[in-house]
PDB file of C-alpha atoms in Angstrom:
ATOM      1  CA  LEU G   1       0.000   0.000   0.000  1.00  0.00           C
ATOM      2  CA  PRO G   2       1.180   3.533  -0.673  1.00  0.00           C
ATOM      3  CA  GLN G   3       2.489   5.423   2.358  1.00  0.00           C
ATOM      4  CA  SER G   4      -0.347   7.991   2.180  1.00  0.00           C
ATOM      5  CA  VAL G   5      -2.965   5.228   2.434  1.00  0.00           C
ATOM      6  CA  VAL G   6      -1.238   3.674   5.444  1.00  0.00           C
ATOM      7  CA  VAL G   7      -0.946   7.057   7.208  1.00  0.00           C
ATOM      8  CA  GLY G   8      -4.586   7.833   6.416  1.00  0.00           C
ATOM      9  CA  ARG G   9      -5.727   4.536   7.918  1.00  0.00           C
ATOM     10  CA  GLN G  10      -3.586   5.095  10.999  1.00  0.00           C
ATOM     11  CA  PHE G  11      -5.128   8.539  11.495  1.00  0.00           C
ATOM     12  CA  GLN G  12      -8.651   7.137  11.113  1.00  0.00           C
ATOM     13  CA  ALA G  13      -7.944   4.350  13.585  1.00  0.00           C
ATOM     14  CA  SER G  14      -6.444   6.829  16.044  1.00  0.00           C
ATOM     15  CA  ALA G  15      -9.470   9.136  15.757  1.00  0.00           C
ATOM     16  CA  VAL G  16     -11.936   6.289  16.314  1.00  0.00           C
ATOM     17  CA  ILE G  17     -10.021   4.900  19.303  1.00  0.00           C
ATOM     18  CA  THR G  18      -9.706   8.373  20.831  1.00  0.00           C
ATOM     19  CA  GLY G  19     -13.424   9.055  20.359  1.00  0.00           C
ATOM     20  CA  LEU G  20     -14.322   5.716  21.906  1.00  0.00           C
ATOM     21  CA  THR G  21     -12.037   6.446  24.846  1.00  0.00           C
ATOM     22  CA  PHE G  22     -13.649   9.858  25.406  1.00  0.00           C
ATOM     23  CA  PHE G  23     -17.079   8.224  25.338  1.00  0.00           C
ATOM     24  CA  LEU G  24     -16.094   5.476  27.774  1.00  0.00           C
ATOM     25  CA  ILE G  25     -14.570   7.976  30.206  1.00  0.00           C
ATOM     26  CA  GLY G  26     -17.787   9.994  30.087  1.00  0.00           C
ATOM     27  CA  ALA G  27     -19.887   6.874  30.560  1.00  0.00           C
ATOM     28  CA  ALA G  28     -17.833   5.917  33.604  1.00  0.00           C
ATOM     29  CA  LYS G  29     -18.275   9.438  34.959  1.00  0.00           C
ATOM     30  CA  GLY G  30     -22.039   9.169  34.421  1.00  0.00           C
ATOM     31  CA  ARG G  31     -22.151   5.915  36.324  1.00  0.00           C
ATOM     32  CA  ILE G  32     -20.206   7.371  39.242  1.00  0.00           C
ATOM     33  CA  VAL G  33     -22.354  10.525  39.538  1.00  0.00           C
ATOM     34  CA  HIS G  34     -25.617   8.636  38.856  1.00  0.00           C
ATOM     35  CA  ARG G  35     -26.432  10.356  35.573  1.00  0.00           C
ATOM     36  CA  SER G  36     -27.340   8.891  32.211  1.00  0.00           C
ATOM     37  CA  ILE G  37     -24.376   6.840  31.002  1.00  0.00           C
ATOM     38  CA  ILE G  38     -25.189   7.563  27.349  1.00  0.00           C
ATOM     39  CA  TRP G  39     -25.661  11.327  27.759  1.00  0.00           C
ATOM     40  CA  SER G  40     -22.581  11.659  29.929  1.00  0.00           C
ATOM     41  CA  GLY G  41     -20.535   9.689  27.392  1.00  0.00           C
ATOM     42  CA  LEU G  42     -21.798  11.839  24.526  1.00  0.00           C
ATOM     43  CA  GLU G  43     -21.131  15.027  26.492  1.00  0.00           C
ATOM     44  CA  THR G  44     -17.525  14.031  27.152  1.00  0.00           C
ATOM     45  CA  LEU G  45     -17.099  12.956  23.530  1.00  0.00           C
ATOM     46  CA  LEU G  46     -18.407  16.350  22.364  1.00  0.00           C
ATOM     47  CA  VAL G  47     -16.176  18.344  24.720  1.00  0.00           C
ATOM     48  CA  GLY G  48     -13.128  16.265  23.778  1.00  0.00           C
ATOM     49  CA  SER G  49     -13.878  16.621  20.070  1.00  0.00           C
ATOM     50  CA  LEU G  50     -14.284  20.386  20.363  1.00  0.00           C
ATOM     51  CA  ALA G  51     -10.991  20.600  22.262  1.00  0.00           C
ATOM     52  CA  ALA G  52      -9.254  18.604  19.521  1.00  0.00           C
ATOM     53  CA  VAL G  53     -10.687  20.830  16.780  1.00  0.00           C
ATOM     54  CA  LEU G  54      -9.674  23.973  18.678  1.00  0.00           C
ATOM     55  CA  ALA G  55      -6.146  22.631  19.171  1.00  0.00           C
ATOM     56  CA  TYR G  56      -5.916  21.854  15.448  1.00  0.00           C
ATOM     57  CA  VAL G  57      -7.158  25.328  14.469  1.00  0.00           C
ATOM     58  CA  VAL G  58      -4.704  27.031  16.822  1.00  0.00           C
ATOM     59  CA  GLY G  59      -1.899  24.878  15.441  1.00  0.00           C
ATOM     60  CA  VAL G  60      -2.776  25.833  11.868  1.00  0.00           C
ATOM     61  CA  ALA G  61      -3.128  29.503  12.797  1.00  0.00           C
ATOM     62  CA  PHE G  62       0.268  29.624  14.476  1.00  0.00           C
ATOM     63  CA  HIS G  63       2.063  27.379  11.969  1.00  0.00           C
ATOM     64  CA  GLY G  64       5.352  29.042  11.136  1.00  0.00           C
ATOM     65  CA  PHE G  65       5.024  31.590  13.927  1.00  0.00           C
ATOM     66  CA  GLY G  66       8.405  32.332  15.399  1.00  0.00           C
ATOM     67  CA  THR G  67      10.443  30.885  12.538  1.00  0.00           C
TER      68      THR G  67
END
Protein backbone atom coordinates (compact mmCIF):
# COMPACT_ATOMS: atom_id res chain seq x y z
CA LEU A 1 0.00 0.00 0.00
CA PRO A 2 1.18 3.53 -0.67
CA GLN A 3 2.49 5.42 2.36
CA SER A 4 -0.35 7.99 2.18
CA VAL A 5 -2.96 5.23 2.43
CA VAL A 6 -1.24 3.67 5.44
CA VAL A 7 -0.95 7.06 7.21
CA GLY A 8 -4.59 7.83 6.42
CA ARG A 9 -5.73 4.54 7.92
CA GLN A 10 -3.59 5.09 11.00
CA PHE A 11 -5.13 8.54 11.50
CA GLN A 12 -8.65 7.14 11.11
CA ALA A 13 -7.94 4.35 13.59
CA SER A 14 -6.44 6.83 16.04
CA ALA A 15 -9.47 9.14 15.76
CA VAL A 16 -11.94 6.29 16.31
CA ILE A 17 -10.02 4.90 19.30
CA THR A 18 -9.71 8.37 20.83
CA GLY A 19 -13.42 9.05 20.36
CA LEU A 20 -14.32 5.72 21.91
CA THR A 21 -12.04 6.45 24.85
CA PHE A 22 -13.65 9.86 25.41
CA PHE A 23 -17.08 8.22 25.34
CA LEU A 24 -16.09 5.48 27.77
CA ILE A 25 -14.57 7.98 30.21
CA GLY A 26 -17.79 9.99 30.09
CA ALA A 27 -19.89 6.87 30.56
CA ALA A 28 -17.83 5.92 33.60
CA LYS A 29 -18.28 9.44 34.96
CA GLY A 30 -22.04 9.17 34.42
CA ARG A 31 -22.15 5.91 36.32
CA ILE A 32 -20.21 7.37 39.24
CA VAL A 33 -22.35 10.52 39.54
CA HIS A 34 -25.62 8.64 38.86
CA ARG A 35 -26.43 10.36 35.57
CA SER A 36 -27.34 8.89 32.21
CA ILE A 37 -24.38 6.84 31.00
CA ILE A 38 -25.19 7.56 27.35
CA TRP A 39 -25.66 11.33 27.76
CA SER A 40 -22.58 11.66 29.93
CA GLY A 41 -20.54 9.69 27.39
CA LEU A 42 -21.80 11.84 24.53
CA GLU A 43 -21.13 15.03 26.49
CA THR A 44 -17.53 14.03 27.15
CA LEU A 45 -17.10 12.96 23.53
CA LEU A 46 -18.41 16.35 22.36
CA VAL A 47 -16.18 18.34 24.72
CA GLY A 48 -13.13 16.26 23.78
CA SER A 49 -13.88 16.62 20.07
CA LEU A 50 -14.28 20.39 20.36
CA ALA A 51 -10.99 20.60 22.26
CA ALA A 52 -9.25 18.60 19.52
CA VAL A 53 -10.69 20.83 16.78
CA LEU A 54 -9.67 23.97 18.68
CA ALA A 55 -6.15 22.63 19.17
CA TYR A 56 -5.92 21.85 15.45
CA VAL A 57 -7.16 25.33 14.47
CA VAL A 58 -4.70 27.03 16.82
CA GLY A 59 -1.90 24.88 15.44
CA VAL A 60 -2.78 25.83 11.87
CA ALA A 61 -3.13 29.50 12.80
CA PHE A 62 0.27 29.62 14.48
CA HIS A 63 2.06 27.38 11.97
CA GLY A 64 5.35 29.04 11.14
CA PHE A 65 5.02 31.59 13.93
CA GLY A 66 8.40 32.33 15.40
CA THR A 67 10.44 30.89 12.54
